[in-house]
PDB file of C-alpha atoms in Angstrom:
ATOM      1  CA  MET A 201       0.000   0.000   0.000  1.00  0.00           C
ATOM      2  CA  THR A 202       1.326   3.427  -0.971  1.00  0.00           C
ATOM      3  CA  LEU A 203       1.030   6.521   1.159  1.00  0.00           C
ATOM      4  CA  ARG A 204      -1.508   9.039  -0.032  1.00  0.00           C
ATOM      5  CA  VAL A 205      -1.771  12.759   0.611  1.00  0.00           C
ATOM      6  CA  ALA A 206      -4.459  12.098   3.226  1.00  0.00           C
ATOM      7  CA  ASP A 207      -2.115   9.703   5.066  1.00  0.00           C
ATOM      8  CA  VAL A 208       0.632  12.311   5.156  1.00  0.00           C
ATOM      9  CA  ILE A 209      -1.847  14.832   6.514  1.00  0.00           C
ATOM     10  CA  ASP A 210      -2.813  12.380   9.260  1.00  0.00           C
ATOM     11  CA  ILE A 211       0.852  12.015  10.253  1.00  0.00           C
ATOM     12  CA  LEU A 212       1.430  15.761  10.280  1.00  0.00           C
ATOM     13  CA  GLU A 213      -1.722  16.574  12.203  1.00  0.00           C
ATOM     14  CA  ALA A 214      -0.989  13.946  14.833  1.00  0.00           C
ATOM     15  CA  ALA A 215       2.369  15.633  15.457  1.00  0.00           C
ATOM     16  CA  TYR A 216       1.184  19.212  14.961  1.00  0.00           C
ATOM     17  CA  PRO A 217      -2.494  19.265  16.031  1.00  0.00           C
ATOM     18  CA  PRO A 218      -4.539  21.898  14.164  1.00  0.00           C
ATOM     19  CA  ALA A 219      -6.214  22.817  17.472  1.00  0.00           C
ATOM     20  CA  LEU A 220      -2.925  24.422  18.571  1.00  0.00           C
ATOM     21  CA  ALA A 221      -3.096  27.022  15.783  1.00  0.00           C
ATOM     22  CA  GLN A 222      -3.844  30.665  16.487  1.00  0.00           C
ATOM     23  CA  GLY A 223      -7.339  31.813  15.542  1.00  0.00           C
ATOM     24  CA  TRP A 224      -6.088  34.101  12.754  1.00  0.00           C
ATOM     25  CA  ASP A 225      -3.963  31.388  11.154  1.00  0.00           C
ATOM     26  CA  VAL A 226      -4.415  29.231   8.036  1.00  0.00           C
ATOM     27  CA  ASN A 227      -3.232  25.619   7.968  1.00  0.00           C
ATOM     28  CA  GLY A 228      -3.874  22.505   5.941  1.00  0.00           C
ATOM     29  CA  LEU A 229      -4.121  21.346   2.349  1.00  0.00           C
ATOM     30  CA  SER A 230      -4.194  24.276  -0.102  1.00  0.00           C
ATOM     31  CA  VAL A 231      -3.537  22.415  -3.363  1.00  0.00           C
ATOM     32  CA  GLY A 232      -3.947  18.781  -4.322  1.00  0.00           C
ATOM     33  CA  ASP A 233      -6.018  15.621  -4.126  1.00  0.00           C
ATOM     34  CA  PRO A 234      -6.127  13.839  -0.742  1.00  0.00           C
ATOM     35  CA  GLY A 235      -6.248  10.523  -2.611  1.00  0.00           C
ATOM     36  CA  ALA A 236      -3.091  11.113  -4.664  1.00  0.00           C
ATOM     37  CA  GLU A 237      -0.106   8.834  -4.032  1.00  0.00           C
ATOM     38  CA  VAL A 238       3.006  10.218  -2.317  1.00  0.00           C
ATOM     39  CA  THR A 239       6.482   8.709  -2.367  1.00  0.00           C
ATOM     40  CA  ARG A 240       8.507  11.938  -2.172  1.00  0.00           C
ATOM     41  CA  ILE A 241       7.932  15.087  -0.089  1.00  0.00           C
ATOM     42  CA  HIS A 242       9.809  18.386  -0.221  1.00  0.00           C
ATOM     43  CA  LEU A 243       9.826  20.710   2.804  1.00  0.00           C
ATOM     44  CA  SER A 244      10.376  24.467   3.023  1.00  0.00           C
ATOM     45  CA  VAL A 245       9.610  27.361   5.358  1.00  0.00           C
ATOM     46  CA  ASP A 246       8.078  29.479   2.594  1.00  0.00           C
ATOM     47  CA  ILE A 247       6.424  28.905  -0.744  1.00  0.00           C
ATOM     48  CA  THR A 248       8.155  30.904  -3.465  1.00  0.00           C
ATOM     49  CA  PRO A 249       8.523  30.339  -7.215  1.00  0.00           C
ATOM     50  CA  ALA A 250      12.039  29.013  -6.639  1.00  0.00           C
ATOM     51  CA  VAL A 251      10.822  26.584  -3.970  1.00  0.00           C
ATOM     52  CA  VAL A 252       8.018  25.338  -6.229  1.00  0.00           C
ATOM     53  CA  ALA A 253      10.499  24.802  -9.070  1.00  0.00           C
ATOM     54  CA  GLU A 254      12.836  22.963  -6.692  1.00  0.00           C
ATOM     55  CA  ALA A 255      10.023  20.715  -5.418  1.00  0.00           C
ATOM     56  CA  LEU A 256       9.003  19.788  -8.964  1.00  0.00           C
ATOM     57  CA  GLU A 257      12.622  19.158  -9.962  1.00  0.00           C
ATOM     58  CA  THR A 258      13.003  16.680  -7.092  1.00  0.00           C
ATOM     59  CA  GLY A 259       9.900  14.824  -8.295  1.00  0.00           C
ATOM     60  CA  ALA A 260       7.961  15.572  -5.108  1.00  0.00           C
ATOM     61  CA  GLN A 261       4.255  14.788  -5.123  1.00  0.00           C
ATOM     62  CA  MET A 262       3.797  16.958  -2.045  1.00  0.00           C
ATOM     63  CA  LEU A 263       5.295  20.210  -0.823  1.00  0.00           C
ATOM     64  CA  VAL A 264       5.032  20.822   2.932  1.00  0.00           C
ATOM     65  CA  THR A 265       5.675  24.385   4.066  1.00  0.00           C
ATOM     66  CA  HIS A 266       5.531  26.198   7.376  1.00  0.00           C
ATOM     67  CA  HIS A 267       3.889  29.339   6.030  1.00  0.00           C
ATOM     68  CA  PRO A 268       0.571  29.266   4.144  1.00  0.00           C
ATOM     69  CA  ILE A 269       0.325  30.474   0.567  1.00  0.00           C
ATOM     70  CA  PHE A 270      -2.850  32.463   1.310  1.00  0.00           C
ATOM     71  CA  LEU A 271      -2.766  33.755   4.873  1.00  0.00           C
ATOM     72  CA  ARG A 272      -5.340  36.445   4.149  1.00  0.00           C
ATOM     73  CA  GLY A 273      -7.334  34.609   1.498  1.00  0.00           C
ATOM     74  CA  THR A 274      -7.741  35.340  -2.184  1.00  0.00           C
ATOM     75  CA  ASN A 275     -10.460  35.579  -4.807  1.00  0.00           C
ATOM     76  CA  ALA A 276      -8.388  34.471  -7.800  1.00  0.00           C
ATOM     77  CA  VAL A 277      -5.608  32.023  -8.699  1.00  0.00           C
ATOM     78  CA  SER A 278      -4.991  33.045 -12.301  1.00  0.00           C
ATOM     79  CA  ARG A 279      -1.499  33.088 -13.760  1.00  0.00           C
ATOM     80  CA  LEU A 280      -1.639  36.882 -13.629  1.00  0.00           C
ATOM     81  CA  THR A 281      -0.190  36.769 -10.102  1.00  0.00           C
ATOM     82  CA  ALA A 282       2.888  35.080  -8.669  1.00  0.00           C
ATOM     83  CA  LYS A 283       0.814  33.040  -6.226  1.00  0.00           C
ATOM     84  CA  GLY A 284      -1.590  32.039  -8.967  1.00  0.00           C
ATOM     85  CA  ARG A 285       1.302  30.859 -11.123  1.00  0.00           C
ATOM     86  CA  MET A 286       2.637  28.775  -8.253  1.00  0.00           C
ATOM     87  CA  VAL A 287      -0.743  27.105  -7.779  1.00  0.00           C
ATOM     88  CA  HIS A 288      -0.946  26.333 -11.517  1.00  0.00           C
ATOM     89  CA  ASP A 289       2.605  24.967 -11.571  1.00  0.00           C
ATOM     90  CA  LEU A 290       1.925  22.706  -8.595  1.00  0.00           C
ATOM     91  CA  ILE A 291      -1.270  21.337 -10.128  1.00  0.00           C
ATOM     92  CA  ARG A 292       0.403  20.737 -13.500  1.00  0.00           C
ATOM     93  CA  GLY A 293       3.310  19.053 -11.755  1.00  0.00           C
ATOM     94  CA  GLY A 294       1.070  16.784  -9.685  1.00  0.00           C
ATOM     95  CA  CYS A 295       2.353  18.238  -6.427  1.00  0.00           C
ATOM     96  CA  ALA A 296       0.074  18.880  -3.448  1.00  0.00           C
ATOM     97  CA  LEU A 297       0.691  21.788  -1.061  1.00  0.00           C
ATOM     98  CA  TYR A 298       0.170  21.541   2.698  1.00  0.00           C
ATOM     99  CA  ASN A 299       1.258  23.859   5.493  1.00  0.00           C
ATOM    100  CA  ALA A 300       1.557  23.673   9.279  1.00  0.00           C
ATOM    101  CA  HIS A 301       2.109  27.116  10.775  1.00  0.00           C
ATOM    102  CA  THR A 302       1.336  28.197  14.351  1.00  0.00           C
ATOM    103  CA  ASN A 303       0.237  24.667  15.222  1.00  0.00           C
ATOM    104  CA  ALA A 304       3.794  23.543  14.379  1.00  0.00           C
ATOM    105  CA  ASP A 305       5.144  26.497  16.390  1.00  0.00           C
ATOM    106  CA  SER A 306       3.271  25.335  19.501  1.00  0.00           C
ATOM    107  CA  ALA A 307       3.608  21.563  19.158  1.00  0.00           C
ATOM    108  CA  ARG A 308       5.605  19.532  21.653  1.00  0.00           C
ATOM    109  CA  ASP A 309       8.365  18.757  19.128  1.00  0.00           C
ATOM    110  CA  GLY A 310       7.804  21.618  16.717  1.00  0.00           C
ATOM    111  CA  VAL A 311       9.503  24.855  15.706  1.00  0.00           C
ATOM    112  CA  ALA A 312      10.009  26.221  19.225  1.00  0.00           C
ATOM    113  CA  GLN A 313      11.587  22.995  20.465  1.00  0.00           C
ATOM    114  CA  ALA A 314      13.915  22.798  17.457  1.00  0.00           C
ATOM    115  CA  LEU A 315      15.130  26.359  18.063  1.00  0.00           C
ATOM    116  CA  ALA A 316      15.505  25.719  21.795  1.00  0.00           C
ATOM    117  CA  GLU A 317      17.720  22.704  21.121  1.00  0.00           C
ATOM    118  CA  LEU A 318      19.843  24.613  18.605  1.00  0.00           C
ATOM    119  CA  ALA A 319      20.354  27.422  21.133  1.00  0.00           C
ATOM    120  CA  GLY A 320      21.533  24.997  23.817  1.00  0.00           C
ATOM    121  CA  LEU A 321      18.471  24.645  26.026  1.00  0.00           C
ATOM    122  CA  GLY A 322      18.027  21.306  27.715  1.00  0.00           C
ATOM    123  CA  PRO A 323      15.002  19.049  28.187  1.00  0.00           C
ATOM    124  CA  ASP A 324      13.795  21.179  31.119  1.00  0.00           C
ATOM    125  CA  ALA A 325      12.813  24.040  28.770  1.00  0.00           C
ATOM    126  CA  VAL A 326       9.113  24.912  28.970  1.00  0.00           C
ATOM    127  CA  PRO A 327       6.807  26.940  26.707  1.00  0.00           C
ATOM    128  CA  LEU A 328       7.275  30.679  26.954  1.00  0.00           C
ATOM    129  CA  GLU A 329       3.548  31.177  26.391  1.00  0.00           C
ATOM    130  CA  PRO A 330       1.711  27.911  27.147  1.00  0.00           C
ATOM    131  CA  ALA A 331      -1.172  26.863  24.932  1.00  0.00           C
ATOM    132  CA  ALA A 332      -4.626  27.596  26.314  1.00  0.00           C
ATOM    133  CA  GLY A 333      -5.523  25.151  29.072  1.00  0.00           C
ATOM    134  CA  GLU A 334      -2.016  23.697  29.216  1.00  0.00           C
ATOM    135  CA  ALA A 335       0.517  23.815  32.013  1.00  0.00           C
ATOM    136  CA  GLY A 336       3.950  24.824  30.775  1.00  0.00           C
ATOM    137  CA  ALA A 337       5.369  21.415  31.631  1.00  0.00           C
ATOM    138  CA  ALA A 338       3.010  19.819  29.118  1.00  0.00           C
ATOM    139  CA  GLY A 339       5.291  21.152  26.384  1.00  0.00           C
ATOM    140  CA  LEU A 340       2.580  22.808  24.304  1.00  0.00           C
ATOM    141  CA  GLY A 341       2.778  26.492  23.499  1.00  0.00           C
ATOM    142  CA  ILE A 342       4.672  29.281  21.778  1.00  0.00           C
ATOM    143  CA  GLY A 343       8.404  29.640  22.409  1.00  0.00           C
ATOM    144  CA  ARG A 344      10.584  27.964  25.014  1.00  0.00           C
ATOM    145  CA  VAL A 345      12.528  29.170  28.057  1.00  0.00           C
ATOM    146  CA  GLY A 346      15.086  27.331  30.102  1.00  0.00           C
ATOM    147  CA  ALA A 347      18.578  27.225  31.537  1.00  0.00           C
ATOM    148  CA  LEU A 348      21.740  26.906  29.490  1.00  0.00           C
ATOM    149  CA  ALA A 349      24.126  24.128  30.456  1.00  0.00           C
ATOM    150  CA  GLN A 350      26.753  26.737  31.364  1.00  0.00           C
ATOM    151  CA  PRO A 351      26.574  30.534  31.719  1.00  0.00           C
ATOM    152  CA  VAL A 352      27.934  32.337  28.678  1.00  0.00           C
ATOM    153  CA  SER A 353      28.328  35.960  27.624  1.00  0.00           C
ATOM    154  CA  LEU A 354      25.684  37.492  25.408  1.00  0.00           C
ATOM    155  CA  GLY A 355      28.253  37.983  22.654  1.00  0.00           C
ATOM    156  CA  GLU A 356      29.489  34.406  22.830  1.00  0.00           C
ATOM    157  CA  LEU A 357      25.944  33.065  22.808  1.00  0.00           C
ATOM    158  CA  ALA A 358      24.986  35.175  19.801  1.00  0.00           C
ATOM    159  CA  ALA A 359      28.102  34.045  17.924  1.00  0.00           C
ATOM    160  CA  ARG A 360      27.316  30.409  18.689  1.00  0.00           C
ATOM    161  CA  ILE A 361      23.735  30.814  17.510  1.00  0.00           C
ATOM    162  CA  ALA A 362      24.861  32.623  14.361  1.00  0.00           C
ATOM    163  CA  GLY A 363      27.149  29.708  13.553  1.00  0.00           C
ATOM    164  CA  ALA A 364      24.402  27.145  14.085  1.00  0.00           C
ATOM    165  CA  LEU A 365      21.614  28.865  12.156  1.00  0.00           C
ATOM    166  CA  PRO A 366      21.563  28.734   8.352  1.00  0.00           C
ATOM    167  CA  HIS A 367      23.409  31.708   6.879  1.00  0.00           C
ATOM    168  CA  THR A 368      21.544  34.858   5.892  1.00  0.00           C
ATOM    169  CA  GLU A 369      22.827  38.209   4.669  1.00  0.00           C
ATOM    170  CA  PHE A 370      21.029  39.859   7.590  1.00  0.00           C
ATOM    171  CA  GLY A 371      23.064  37.876  10.091  1.00  0.00           C
ATOM    172  CA  VAL A 372      22.365  38.002  13.818  1.00  0.00           C
ATOM    173  CA  LEU A 373      21.997  41.264  15.754  1.00  0.00           C
ATOM    174  CA  VAL A 374      22.395  41.818  19.494  1.00  0.00           C
ATOM    175  CA  GLY A 375      20.644  44.339  21.708  1.00  0.00           C
ATOM    176  CA  GLY A 376      22.396  44.635  25.066  1.00  0.00           C
ATOM    177  CA  PRO A 377      25.897  44.481  26.590  1.00  0.00           C
ATOM    178  CA  VAL A 378      27.862  41.751  24.839  1.00  0.00           C
ATOM    179  CA  ASP A 379      29.657  40.880  28.081  1.00  0.00           C
ATOM    180  CA  ALA A 380      26.429  40.298  30.022  1.00  0.00           C
ATOM    181  CA  GLN A 381      26.247  36.809  31.518  1.00  0.00           C
ATOM    182  CA  ILE A 382      23.396  34.684  30.186  1.00  0.00           C
ATOM    183  CA  ARG A 383      22.143  31.801  32.313  1.00  0.00           C
ATOM    184  CA  THR A 384      18.543  31.486  31.135  1.00  0.00           C
ATOM    185  CA  LEU A 385      17.350  31.972  27.590  1.00  0.00           C
ATOM    186  CA  ALA A 386      13.934  32.434  25.993  1.00  0.00           C
ATOM    187  CA  VAL A 387      13.446  31.622  22.301  1.00  0.00           C
ATOM    188  CA  SER A 388      10.677  31.971  19.751  1.00  0.00           C
ATOM    189  CA  GLY A 389      11.005  31.360  16.026  1.00  0.00           C
ATOM    190  CA  GLY A 390       9.597  33.965  13.664  1.00  0.00           C
ATOM    191  CA  SER A 391       8.315  37.403  14.670  1.00  0.00           C
ATOM    192  CA  GLY A 392       8.721  37.720  18.428  1.00  0.00           C
ATOM    193  CA  ASP A 393       8.208  41.271  19.638  1.00  0.00           C
ATOM    194  CA  SER A 394       4.675  40.417  20.814  1.00  0.00           C
ATOM    195  CA  LEU A 395       6.352  38.129  23.360  1.00  0.00           C
ATOM    196  CA  PHE A 396       8.524  40.728  25.083  1.00  0.00           C
ATOM    197  CA  GLY A 397       6.254  40.701  28.128  1.00  0.00           C
ATOM    198  CA  ALA A 398       6.299  36.917  28.398  1.00  0.00           C
ATOM    199  CA  ALA A 399      10.072  36.826  27.962  1.00  0.00           C
ATOM    200  CA  ARG A 400      10.559  39.373  30.753  1.00  0.00           C
ATOM    201  CA  ALA A 401       8.062  37.651  33.046  1.00  0.00           C
ATOM    202  CA  SER A 402       9.924  34.356  32.554  1.00  0.00           C
ATOM    203  CA  GLY A 403      13.046  35.812  34.143  1.00  0.00           C
ATOM    204  CA  ALA A 404      15.166  35.037  31.079  1.00  0.00           C
ATOM    205  CA  ASP A 405      18.470  36.852  30.705  1.00  0.00           C
ATOM    206  CA  ALA A 406      18.173  36.947  26.907  1.00  0.00           C
ATOM    207  CA  PHE A 407      15.537  36.400  24.239  1.00  0.00           C
ATOM    208  CA  LEU A 408      16.313  34.884  20.822  1.00  0.00           C
ATOM    209  CA  THR A 409      13.740  35.638  18.126  1.00  0.00           C
ATOM    210  CA  ALA A 410      13.385  37.438  14.771  1.00  0.00           C
ATOM    211  CA  ASP A 411      11.808  40.355  12.907  1.00  0.00           C
ATOM    212  CA  LEU A 412      12.314  42.814  15.751  1.00  0.00           C
ATOM    213  CA  ARG A 413      11.174  46.355  14.962  1.00  0.00           C
ATOM    214  CA  HIS A 414      13.029  49.507  15.981  1.00  0.00           C
ATOM    215  CA  HIS A 415      10.608  51.113  18.458  1.00  0.00           C
ATOM    216  CA  PRO A 416       9.332  47.982  20.251  1.00  0.00           C
ATOM    217  CA  ALA A 417      12.910  46.743  20.687  1.00  0.00           C
ATOM    218  CA  GLN A 418      14.118  50.165  21.834  1.00  0.00           C
ATOM    219  CA  ASP A 419      11.298  50.484  24.359  1.00  0.00           C
ATOM    220  CA  HIS A 420      11.890  46.956  25.631  1.00  0.00           C
ATOM    221  CA  LEU A 421      15.623  47.469  26.121  1.00  0.00           C
ATOM    222  CA  ALA A 422      15.028  50.718  28.016  1.00  0.00           C
ATOM    223  CA  ASP A 423      13.770  48.544  30.878  1.00  0.00           C
ATOM    224  CA  GLY A 424      16.767  46.203  30.728  1.00  0.00           C
ATOM    225  CA  LYS A 425      16.941  42.467  30.190  1.00  0.00           C
ATOM    226  CA  PRO A 426      16.130  40.105  28.696  1.00  0.00           C
ATOM    227  CA  TRP A 427      18.724  41.265  26.207  1.00  0.00           C
ATOM    228  CA  LEU A 428      17.857  40.614  22.595  1.00  0.00           C
ATOM    229  CA  ILE A 429      19.304  38.332  19.924  1.00  0.00           C
ATOM    230  CA  ASN A 430      17.605  39.111  16.624  1.00  0.00           C
ATOM    231  CA  ALA A 431      17.986  36.656  13.729  1.00  0.00           C
ATOM    232  CA  THR A 432      15.789  36.265  10.643  1.00  0.00           C
ATOM    233  CA  HIS A 433      12.312  34.811  10.428  1.00  0.00           C
ATOM    234  CA  TRP A 434      13.360  32.195   7.872  1.00  0.00           C
ATOM    235  CA  ALA A 435      16.489  31.038   9.715  1.00  0.00           C
ATOM    236  CA  THR A 436      14.818  30.634  13.114  1.00  0.00           C
ATOM    237  CA  GLU A 437      12.041  28.509  11.616  1.00  0.00           C
ATOM    238  CA  TRP A 438      14.121  26.528   9.095  1.00  0.00           C
ATOM    239  CA  VAL A 439      15.650  24.523  11.957  1.00  0.00           C
ATOM    240  CA  TRP A 440      12.330  22.660  12.329  1.00  0.00           C
ATOM    241  CA  LEU A 441      12.340  21.258   8.781  1.00  0.00           C
ATOM    242  CA  PRO A 442      14.886  18.433   9.267  1.00  0.00           C
ATOM    243  CA  LYS A 443      12.968  17.277  12.348  1.00  0.00           C
ATOM    244  CA  ALA A 444       9.673  17.300  10.416  1.00  0.00           C
ATOM    245  CA  ALA A 445      11.287  15.388   7.546  1.00  0.00           C
ATOM    246  CA  ALA A 446      12.684  12.778   9.939  1.00  0.00           C
ATOM    247  CA  LEU A 447       9.278  12.395  11.596  1.00  0.00           C
ATOM    248  CA  LEU A 448       7.532  11.847   8.260  1.00  0.00           C
ATOM    249  CA  GLN A 449      10.027   9.209   7.181  1.00  0.00           C
ATOM    250  CA  ALA A 450       9.882   7.425  10.553  1.00  0.00           C
ATOM    251  CA  ARG A 451       6.080   7.283  10.556  1.00  0.00           C
ATOM    252  CA  ALA A 452       6.040   6.048   6.962  1.00  0.00           C
ATOM    253  CA  ALA A 453       8.558   3.327   7.858  1.00  0.00           C
ATOM    254  CA  GLU A 454       6.331   2.234  10.743  1.00  0.00           C
ATOM    255  CA  ARG A 455       3.587   1.677   8.171  1.00  0.00           C
ATOM    256  CA  GLY A 456       5.954  -0.304   5.959  1.00  0.00           C
ATOM    257  CA  GLU A 457       6.013   2.449   3.323  1.00  0.00           C
ATOM    258  CA  GLU A 458       8.988   3.996   1.582  1.00  0.00           C
ATOM    259  CA  LEU A 459       9.040   7.782   1.690  1.00  0.00           C
ATOM    260  CA  THR A 460      11.812  10.151   0.661  1.00  0.00           C
ATOM    261  CA  CYS A 461      11.834  13.605   2.222  1.00  0.00           C
ATOM    262  CA  THR A 462      14.051  16.434   1.029  1.00  0.00           C
ATOM    263  CA  VAL A 463      14.556  19.762   2.783  1.00  0.00           C
ATOM    264  CA  SER A 464      15.008  22.961   0.828  1.00  0.00           C
ATOM    265  CA  VAL A 465      18.158  24.891   1.662  1.00  0.00           C
ATOM    266  CA  LEU A 466      17.199  27.796  -0.576  1.00  0.00           C
ATOM    267  CA  PRO A 467      17.253  30.927   1.602  1.00  0.00           C
ATOM    268  CA  THR A 468      13.798  32.459   1.366  1.00  0.00           C
ATOM    269  CA  ASP A 469      14.768  35.384   3.580  1.00  0.00           C
ATOM    270  CA  PRO A 470      13.827  38.472   1.523  1.00  0.00           C
ATOM    271  CA  TRP A 471      17.175  40.206   2.030  1.00  0.00           C
ATOM    272  CA  THR A 472      19.688  38.992  -0.541  1.00  0.00           C
ATOM    273  CA  ALA A 473      22.678  41.311  -0.092  1.00  0.00           C
ATOM    274  CA  ARG A 474      24.322  43.453   2.578  1.00  0.00           C
ATOM    275  CA  PHE A 475      26.507  46.501   1.907  1.00  0.00           C
TER     276      PHE A 475
END
């Protein structure tokens, strides 16, 4: 028996329950037939023309992304728009499109956990903002906060994180004294300035996130720590993709099915050069 799109969706939604998604979010199957066979899946943070071309070149019958193609909806998918062309190309190429966004952020072994592990947090890390009705120890919720194995300076920690994240032209920025000692760290992949209050309430010495804006960051730092480590949206969420690919292949193997998963390494960060 061959895996079908619907089977892959079952695997993904068992690991990243749709009920964990934020109310404004969009998740699920955007393009494709649930009954279509799947032997190869390509994974990416974003859906861009280059990612679609890459997925089709690999022979994938399914593209799994973190971000949705239509977060705010649409009333047309003609080839007159970039998103319309991507939809047409996927359909012509026999490739379904599925995304898991804030549900994957909040899942027990999702985006937040992947970033926490990369940053050096141990198994005692708990959600920075627990999911509704969940105790932090349950492991469900946005972000993670916990103790580092050893105290380290803010500068050293940022350099270590920069070396572990996929490269971007933006790099990694620091807000705060680089010699400050960091014992506890909060992390949240993607845009994180809405979590400044939670990061401060957690008692963290530093907060690793992305997409920080000038005034919110300035106002936050005026009150002191947690000091800020600002990477890019794409890089802080890309770290989840290898874990998702491994999960898909393991679950397929348990069913006795062969499944090949590939992870896009194309940087989809919008900034392509630094001067």
